[in-house]
Coordinates of C-alpha atoms in Angstrom, one line a residue:
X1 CA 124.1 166.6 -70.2
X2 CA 123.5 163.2 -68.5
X3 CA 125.2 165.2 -65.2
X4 CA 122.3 167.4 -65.2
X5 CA 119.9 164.6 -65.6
X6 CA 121.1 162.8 -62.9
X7 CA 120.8 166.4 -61.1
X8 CA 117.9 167.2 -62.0
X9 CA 116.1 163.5 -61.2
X10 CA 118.1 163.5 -57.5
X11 CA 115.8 166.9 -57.1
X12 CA 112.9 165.3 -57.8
X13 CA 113.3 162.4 -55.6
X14 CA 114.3 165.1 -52.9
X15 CA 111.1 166.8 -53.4
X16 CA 108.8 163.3 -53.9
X17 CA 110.8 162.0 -50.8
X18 CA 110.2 165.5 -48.6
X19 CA 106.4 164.8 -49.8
X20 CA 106.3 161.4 -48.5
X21 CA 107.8 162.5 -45.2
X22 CA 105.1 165.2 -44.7
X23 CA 102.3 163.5 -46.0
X24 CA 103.2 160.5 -43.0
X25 CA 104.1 163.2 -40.4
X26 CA 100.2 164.9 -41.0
X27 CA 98.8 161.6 -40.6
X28 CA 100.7 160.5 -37.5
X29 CA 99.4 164.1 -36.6
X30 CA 95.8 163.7 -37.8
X31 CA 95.4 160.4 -36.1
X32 CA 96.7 161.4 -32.8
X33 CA 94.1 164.7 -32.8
X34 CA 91.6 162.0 -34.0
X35 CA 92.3 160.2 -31.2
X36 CA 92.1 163.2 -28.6
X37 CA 88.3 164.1 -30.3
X38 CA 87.1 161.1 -29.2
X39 CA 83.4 161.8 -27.8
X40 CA 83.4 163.0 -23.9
X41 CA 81.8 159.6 -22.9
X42 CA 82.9 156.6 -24.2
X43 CA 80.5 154.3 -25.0
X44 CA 82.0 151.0 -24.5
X45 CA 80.4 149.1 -21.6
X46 CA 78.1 152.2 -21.0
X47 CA 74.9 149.8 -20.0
X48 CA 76.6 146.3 -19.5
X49 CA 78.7 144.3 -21.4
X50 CA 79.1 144.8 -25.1
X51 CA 76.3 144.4 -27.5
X52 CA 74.1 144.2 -24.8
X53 CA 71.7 147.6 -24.2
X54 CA 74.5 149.9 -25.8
X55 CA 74.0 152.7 -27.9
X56 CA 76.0 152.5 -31.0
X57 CA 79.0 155.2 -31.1
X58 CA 77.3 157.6 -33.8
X59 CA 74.8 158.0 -31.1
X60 CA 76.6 160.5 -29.8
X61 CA 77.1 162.2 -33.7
X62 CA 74.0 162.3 -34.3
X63 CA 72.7 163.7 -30.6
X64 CA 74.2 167.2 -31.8
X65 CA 73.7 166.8 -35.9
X66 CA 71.2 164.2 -37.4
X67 CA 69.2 164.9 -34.3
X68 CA 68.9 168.0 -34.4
X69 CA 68.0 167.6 -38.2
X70 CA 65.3 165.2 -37.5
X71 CA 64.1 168.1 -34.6
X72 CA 63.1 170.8 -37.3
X73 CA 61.2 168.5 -39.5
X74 CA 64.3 167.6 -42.2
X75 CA 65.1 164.1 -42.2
X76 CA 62.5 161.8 -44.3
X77 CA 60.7 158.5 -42.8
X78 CA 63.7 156.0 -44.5
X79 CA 66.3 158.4 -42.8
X80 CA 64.5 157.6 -39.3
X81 CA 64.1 154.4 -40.3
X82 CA 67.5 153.1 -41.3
X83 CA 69.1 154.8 -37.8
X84 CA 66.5 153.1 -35.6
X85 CA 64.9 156.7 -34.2
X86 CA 62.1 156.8 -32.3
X87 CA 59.9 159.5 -30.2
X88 CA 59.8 157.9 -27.0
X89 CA 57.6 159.3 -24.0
X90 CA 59.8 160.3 -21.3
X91 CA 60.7 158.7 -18.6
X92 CA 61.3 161.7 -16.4
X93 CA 59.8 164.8 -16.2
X94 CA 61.2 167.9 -14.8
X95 CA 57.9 168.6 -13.0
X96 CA 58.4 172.1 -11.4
X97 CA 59.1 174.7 -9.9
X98 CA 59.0 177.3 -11.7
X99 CA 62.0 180.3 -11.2
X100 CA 63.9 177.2 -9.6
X101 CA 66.1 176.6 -12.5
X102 CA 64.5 174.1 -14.5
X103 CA 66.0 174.8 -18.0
X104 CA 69.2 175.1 -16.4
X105 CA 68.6 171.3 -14.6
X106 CA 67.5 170.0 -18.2
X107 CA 70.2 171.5 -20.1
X108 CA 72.9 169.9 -18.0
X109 CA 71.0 166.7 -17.9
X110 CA 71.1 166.9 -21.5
X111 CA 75.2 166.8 -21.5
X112 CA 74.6 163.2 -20.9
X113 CA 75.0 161.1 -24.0
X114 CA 71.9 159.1 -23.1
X115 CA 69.9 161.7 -22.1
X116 CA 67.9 163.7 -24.8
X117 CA 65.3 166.7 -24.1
X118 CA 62.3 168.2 -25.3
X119 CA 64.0 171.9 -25.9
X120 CA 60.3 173.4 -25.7
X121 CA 58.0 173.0 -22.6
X122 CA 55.1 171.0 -24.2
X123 CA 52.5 171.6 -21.4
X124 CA 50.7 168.8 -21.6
X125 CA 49.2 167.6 -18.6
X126 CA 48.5 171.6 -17.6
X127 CA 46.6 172.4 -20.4
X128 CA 43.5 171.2 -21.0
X129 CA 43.5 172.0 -24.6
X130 CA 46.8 169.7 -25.4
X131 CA 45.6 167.1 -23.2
X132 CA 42.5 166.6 -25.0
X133 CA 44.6 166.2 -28.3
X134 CA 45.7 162.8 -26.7
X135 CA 48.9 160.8 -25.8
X136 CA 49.6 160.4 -29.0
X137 CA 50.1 164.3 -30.2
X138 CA 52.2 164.4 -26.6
X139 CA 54.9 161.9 -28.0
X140 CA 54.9 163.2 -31.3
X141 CA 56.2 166.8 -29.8
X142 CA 59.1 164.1 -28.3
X143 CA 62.5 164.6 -30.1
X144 CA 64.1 161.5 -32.3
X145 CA 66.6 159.5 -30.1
X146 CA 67.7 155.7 -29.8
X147 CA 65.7 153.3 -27.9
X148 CA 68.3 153.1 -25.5
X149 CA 68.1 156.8 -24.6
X150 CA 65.8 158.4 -22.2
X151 CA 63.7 161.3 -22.9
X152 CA 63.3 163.8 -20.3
X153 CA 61.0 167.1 -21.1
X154 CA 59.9 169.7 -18.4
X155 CA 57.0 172.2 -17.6
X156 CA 57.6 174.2 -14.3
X157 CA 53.3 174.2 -14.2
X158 CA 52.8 171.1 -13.3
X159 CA 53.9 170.9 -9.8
X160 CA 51.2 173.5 -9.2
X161 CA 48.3 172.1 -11.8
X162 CA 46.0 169.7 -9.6
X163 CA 44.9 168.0 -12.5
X164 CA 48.4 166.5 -13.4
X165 CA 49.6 164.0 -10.8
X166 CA 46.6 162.2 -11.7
X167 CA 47.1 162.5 -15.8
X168 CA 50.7 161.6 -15.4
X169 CA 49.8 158.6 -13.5
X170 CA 47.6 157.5 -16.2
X171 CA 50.4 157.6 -19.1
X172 CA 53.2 155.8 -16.6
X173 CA 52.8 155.0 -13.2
X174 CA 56.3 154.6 -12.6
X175 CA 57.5 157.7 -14.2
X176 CA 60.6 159.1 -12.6
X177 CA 59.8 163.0 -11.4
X178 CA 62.0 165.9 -10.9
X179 CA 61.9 168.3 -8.7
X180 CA 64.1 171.4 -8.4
X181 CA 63.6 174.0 -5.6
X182 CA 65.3 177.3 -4.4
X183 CA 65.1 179.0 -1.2
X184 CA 61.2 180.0 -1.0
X185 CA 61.5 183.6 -0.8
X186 CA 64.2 183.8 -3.2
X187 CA 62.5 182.5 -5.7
X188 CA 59.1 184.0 -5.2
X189 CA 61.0 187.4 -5.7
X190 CA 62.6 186.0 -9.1
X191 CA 59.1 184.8 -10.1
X192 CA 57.9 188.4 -9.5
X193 CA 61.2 190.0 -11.5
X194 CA 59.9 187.9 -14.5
X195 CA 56.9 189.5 -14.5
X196 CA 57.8 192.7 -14.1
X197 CA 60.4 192.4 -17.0
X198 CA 57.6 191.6 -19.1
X199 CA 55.6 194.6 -17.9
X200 CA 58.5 196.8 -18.9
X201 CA 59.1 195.4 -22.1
X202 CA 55.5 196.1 -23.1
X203 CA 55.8 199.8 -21.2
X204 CA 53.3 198.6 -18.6
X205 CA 53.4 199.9 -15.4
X206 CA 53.2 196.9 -12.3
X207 CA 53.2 197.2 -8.2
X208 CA 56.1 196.6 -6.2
X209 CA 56.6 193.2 -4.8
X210 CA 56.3 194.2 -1.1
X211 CA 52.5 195.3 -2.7
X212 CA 51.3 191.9 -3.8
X213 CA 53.4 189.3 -1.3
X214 CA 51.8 191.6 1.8
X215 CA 47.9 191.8 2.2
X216 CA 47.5 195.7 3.1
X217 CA 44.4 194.9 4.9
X218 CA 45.7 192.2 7.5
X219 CA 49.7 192.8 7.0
X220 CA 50.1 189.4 6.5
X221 CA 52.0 187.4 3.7
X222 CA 49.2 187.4 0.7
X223 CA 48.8 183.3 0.2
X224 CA 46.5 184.0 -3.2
X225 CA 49.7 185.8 -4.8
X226 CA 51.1 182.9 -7.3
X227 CA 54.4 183.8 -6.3
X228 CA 53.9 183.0 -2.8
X229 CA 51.6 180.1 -3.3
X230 CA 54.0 178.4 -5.4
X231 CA 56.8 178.3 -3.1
X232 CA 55.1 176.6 -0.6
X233 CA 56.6 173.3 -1.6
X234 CA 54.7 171.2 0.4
X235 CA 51.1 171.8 -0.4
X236 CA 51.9 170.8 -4.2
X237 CA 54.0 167.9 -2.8
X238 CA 51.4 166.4 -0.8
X239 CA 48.8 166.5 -4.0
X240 CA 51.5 164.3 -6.0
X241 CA 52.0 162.1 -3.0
X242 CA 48.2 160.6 -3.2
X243 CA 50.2 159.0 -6.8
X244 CA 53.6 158.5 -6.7
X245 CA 55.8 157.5 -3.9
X246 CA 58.0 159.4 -2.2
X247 CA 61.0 157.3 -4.1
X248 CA 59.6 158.4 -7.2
X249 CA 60.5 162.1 -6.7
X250 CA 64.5 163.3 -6.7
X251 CA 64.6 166.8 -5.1
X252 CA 67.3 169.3 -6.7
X253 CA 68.9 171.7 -5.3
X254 CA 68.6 174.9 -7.3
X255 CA 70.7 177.0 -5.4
X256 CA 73.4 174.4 -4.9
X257 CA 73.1 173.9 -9.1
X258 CA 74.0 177.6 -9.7
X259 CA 77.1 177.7 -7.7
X260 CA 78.1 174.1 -7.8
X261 CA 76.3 172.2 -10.2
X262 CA 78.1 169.0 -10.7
X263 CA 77.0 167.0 -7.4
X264 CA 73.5 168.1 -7.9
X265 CA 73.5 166.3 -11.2
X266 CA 75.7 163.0 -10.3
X267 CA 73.0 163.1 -8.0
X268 CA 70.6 163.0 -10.8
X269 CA 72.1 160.9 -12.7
X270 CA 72.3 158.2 -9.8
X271 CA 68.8 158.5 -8.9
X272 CA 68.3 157.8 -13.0
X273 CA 70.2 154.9 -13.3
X274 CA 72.3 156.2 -15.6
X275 CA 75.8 156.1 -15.6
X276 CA 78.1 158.5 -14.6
X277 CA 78.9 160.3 -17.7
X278 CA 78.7 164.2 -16.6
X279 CA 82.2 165.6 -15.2
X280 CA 83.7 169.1 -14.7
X281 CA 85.2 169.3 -17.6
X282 CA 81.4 169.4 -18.8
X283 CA 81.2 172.5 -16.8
X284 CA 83.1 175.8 -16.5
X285 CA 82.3 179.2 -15.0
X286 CA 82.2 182.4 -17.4
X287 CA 82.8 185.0 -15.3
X288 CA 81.6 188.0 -17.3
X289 CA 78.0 185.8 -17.0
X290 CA 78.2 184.3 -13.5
X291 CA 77.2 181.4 -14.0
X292 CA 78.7 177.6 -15.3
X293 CA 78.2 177.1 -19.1
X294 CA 78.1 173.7 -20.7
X295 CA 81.0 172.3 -22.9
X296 CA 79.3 169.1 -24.8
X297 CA 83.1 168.4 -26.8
X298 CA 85.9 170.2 -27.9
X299 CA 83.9 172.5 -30.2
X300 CA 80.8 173.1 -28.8
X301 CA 80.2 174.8 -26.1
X302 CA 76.7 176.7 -24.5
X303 CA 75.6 178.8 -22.1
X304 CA 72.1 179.8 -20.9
X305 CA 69.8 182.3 -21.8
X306 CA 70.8 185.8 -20.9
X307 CA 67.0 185.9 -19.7
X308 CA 68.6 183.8 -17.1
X309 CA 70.3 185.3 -13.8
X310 CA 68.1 188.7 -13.7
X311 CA 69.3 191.1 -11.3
X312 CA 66.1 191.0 -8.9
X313 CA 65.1 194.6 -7.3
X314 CA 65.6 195.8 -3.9
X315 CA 62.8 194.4 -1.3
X316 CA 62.1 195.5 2.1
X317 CA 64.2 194.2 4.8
X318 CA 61.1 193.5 7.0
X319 CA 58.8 191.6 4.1
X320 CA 61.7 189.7 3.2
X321 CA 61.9 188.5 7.0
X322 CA 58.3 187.9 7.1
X323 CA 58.5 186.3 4.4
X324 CA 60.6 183.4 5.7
X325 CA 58.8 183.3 8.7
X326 CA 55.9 182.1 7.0
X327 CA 57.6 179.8 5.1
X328 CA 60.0 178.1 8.1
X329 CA 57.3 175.8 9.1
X330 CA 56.3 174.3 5.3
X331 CA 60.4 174.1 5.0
X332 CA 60.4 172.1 7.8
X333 CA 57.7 169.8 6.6
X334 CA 58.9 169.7 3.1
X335 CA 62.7 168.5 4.9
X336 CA 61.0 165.5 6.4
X337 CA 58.6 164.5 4.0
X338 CA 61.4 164.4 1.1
X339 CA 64.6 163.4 3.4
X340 CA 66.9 166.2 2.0
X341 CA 67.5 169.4 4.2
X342 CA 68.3 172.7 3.0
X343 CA 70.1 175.8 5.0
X344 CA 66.9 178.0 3.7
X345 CA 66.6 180.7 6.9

């Protein structure tokens, strides 16, 4: 009897023992994968020395959960207030153009743990309607972030609305602006493709491009078609230039973001004072959509629209070359007013 007592208590030691062991192997385990999930961007000394300027680590938490709570209306005023959230105007605006890849420029800004965007274009300064509802109602349609944070929202319209440059300049003179540009004729033809999409989807029939970029009477490129008008970057330029100085502006490369996005934006980030936060492991190409998706942590992961990258239709060799001729001599202009040359034909 007292044998198998002594048997029988060895085996549970055994088994209490082989539970210890486990239990301290899975938290050896647990705190080494803790310790791999550590956010993308440390915060430590991200704006100075510590406790000086620094966003607290849950920052980055709540950038992809409390914040995007507080975005749909579900946190409560003591919530907001006991985590020191704010709707901040921006201080940059992705000002234009549109077709040049602006939601793709803010969603890669918005990898940056002290960046945090508007996700819908407010429209603001462009629309007379909004604007009248005062700066106010424009800062309440700002998301919840830290004060340390910067708030960037975009609206391709108002590179091309005259009445903006001035309204901006009223709200903050020394706002930083955005601009993001592809090769002129390139883009007109994807502003076009939008459009006709939109036809189609509502079983409406619309002319070709070569129709409305070519005036039949003269044969000559058709300046009052939008898509044309709007790629001529320097007219629009040269409005915002009677209120903001050149340095104010950071041009983008929108062809150069598609295919190699991550110079463009330590670009951006530079010319934002922020610091470098955005690597290419923030960034990796699906092949089945052709373009770079975002990877915010080791869980989430995004790519863009499928709206995004339509296949544009065939155009005429000879519009498409008259095209760019028109355009050469505004490229030029645009290259030396802004400093920053492009291999546009």
């Amino acid at each position: 009897m007292l044998f198998k007592q002594q048997a029988l208590l060895r085996q549970k030691l055994f088994v209490l023992g082989s539970l210890a062991i486990g239990s301290l192997l899975y938290l050896v385990a647990r705190v080494g994968s803790l310790d791999r999930l550590q956010p993308l961007c440390p915060i430590d000394g991200r704006f100075g020395p510590r406790g000086q300027d620094e966003i607290p680590l849950r920052a980055l938490q709540f950038k992809r959960g409390l914040l995007h709570e507080f975005r749909k209306g579900n946190a409560t005023k003591e919530q907001i207030r006991l985590h020191n959230l704010v709707q901040q105007l921006p201080k940059a605006i992705i000002i234009g153009v549109r077709k040049g890849g602006t939601r793709a420029l803010l969603e890669m800004l918005n990898l940056h743990p002290a960046v945090v965007k508007a996700s819908q274009e407010i429209h603001f300064f462009d629309n007379d309607e909004n604007y009248a509802k005062g700066i106010e109602w424009y800062r309440k349609k700002m998301p919840f972030s830290y004060p340390h944070q910067i708030t960037i929202e975009k609206s391709p319209a108002y590179f091309i609305t005259e009445e903006v440059p001035e309204r901006i300049y009223k709200m903050n003179s020394s706002i930083k602006l955005l601009i993001i540009v592809r090769e002129p004729t390139t883009r007109a033809i994807s502003d076009y493709t939008q459009v006709l999409e939109g036809k189609e989807r509502k079983n409406k029939t619309y002319y070709k491009f070569e129709k409305l970029a070519i005036d039949p009477n003269t044969c000559e490129v058709n300046t009052k078609y939008k898509a044309v008008r709007t790629s001529i970057y320097t007219k629009h330029l040269e409005r915002w230039l009677k209120y903001f100085p050149i340095e104010q502006f950071h041009i983008v490369d929108g062809d150069r973001l598609i295919t190699e996005p991550l110079p463009e934006l330590q670009l951006v980030e530079k010319f934002l004072n922020l610091p470098p936060r955005i690597s290419q492991y923030n960034l990796y190409f699906n092949a089945t959509r052709g373009f770079y998706c975002l990877r915010f942590n080791i869980v989430f992961n995004k790519c863009l629209a499928g709206s995004k990258g339509r296949i544009h239709p065939e155009v005429d060799t000879s519009v498409i070359t008259k095209l760019r001729n028109f355009f050469h001599p505004f490229n030029q202009k645009f290259y030396q007013i802004t400093g920053r040359t492009f291999n546009w034909p």
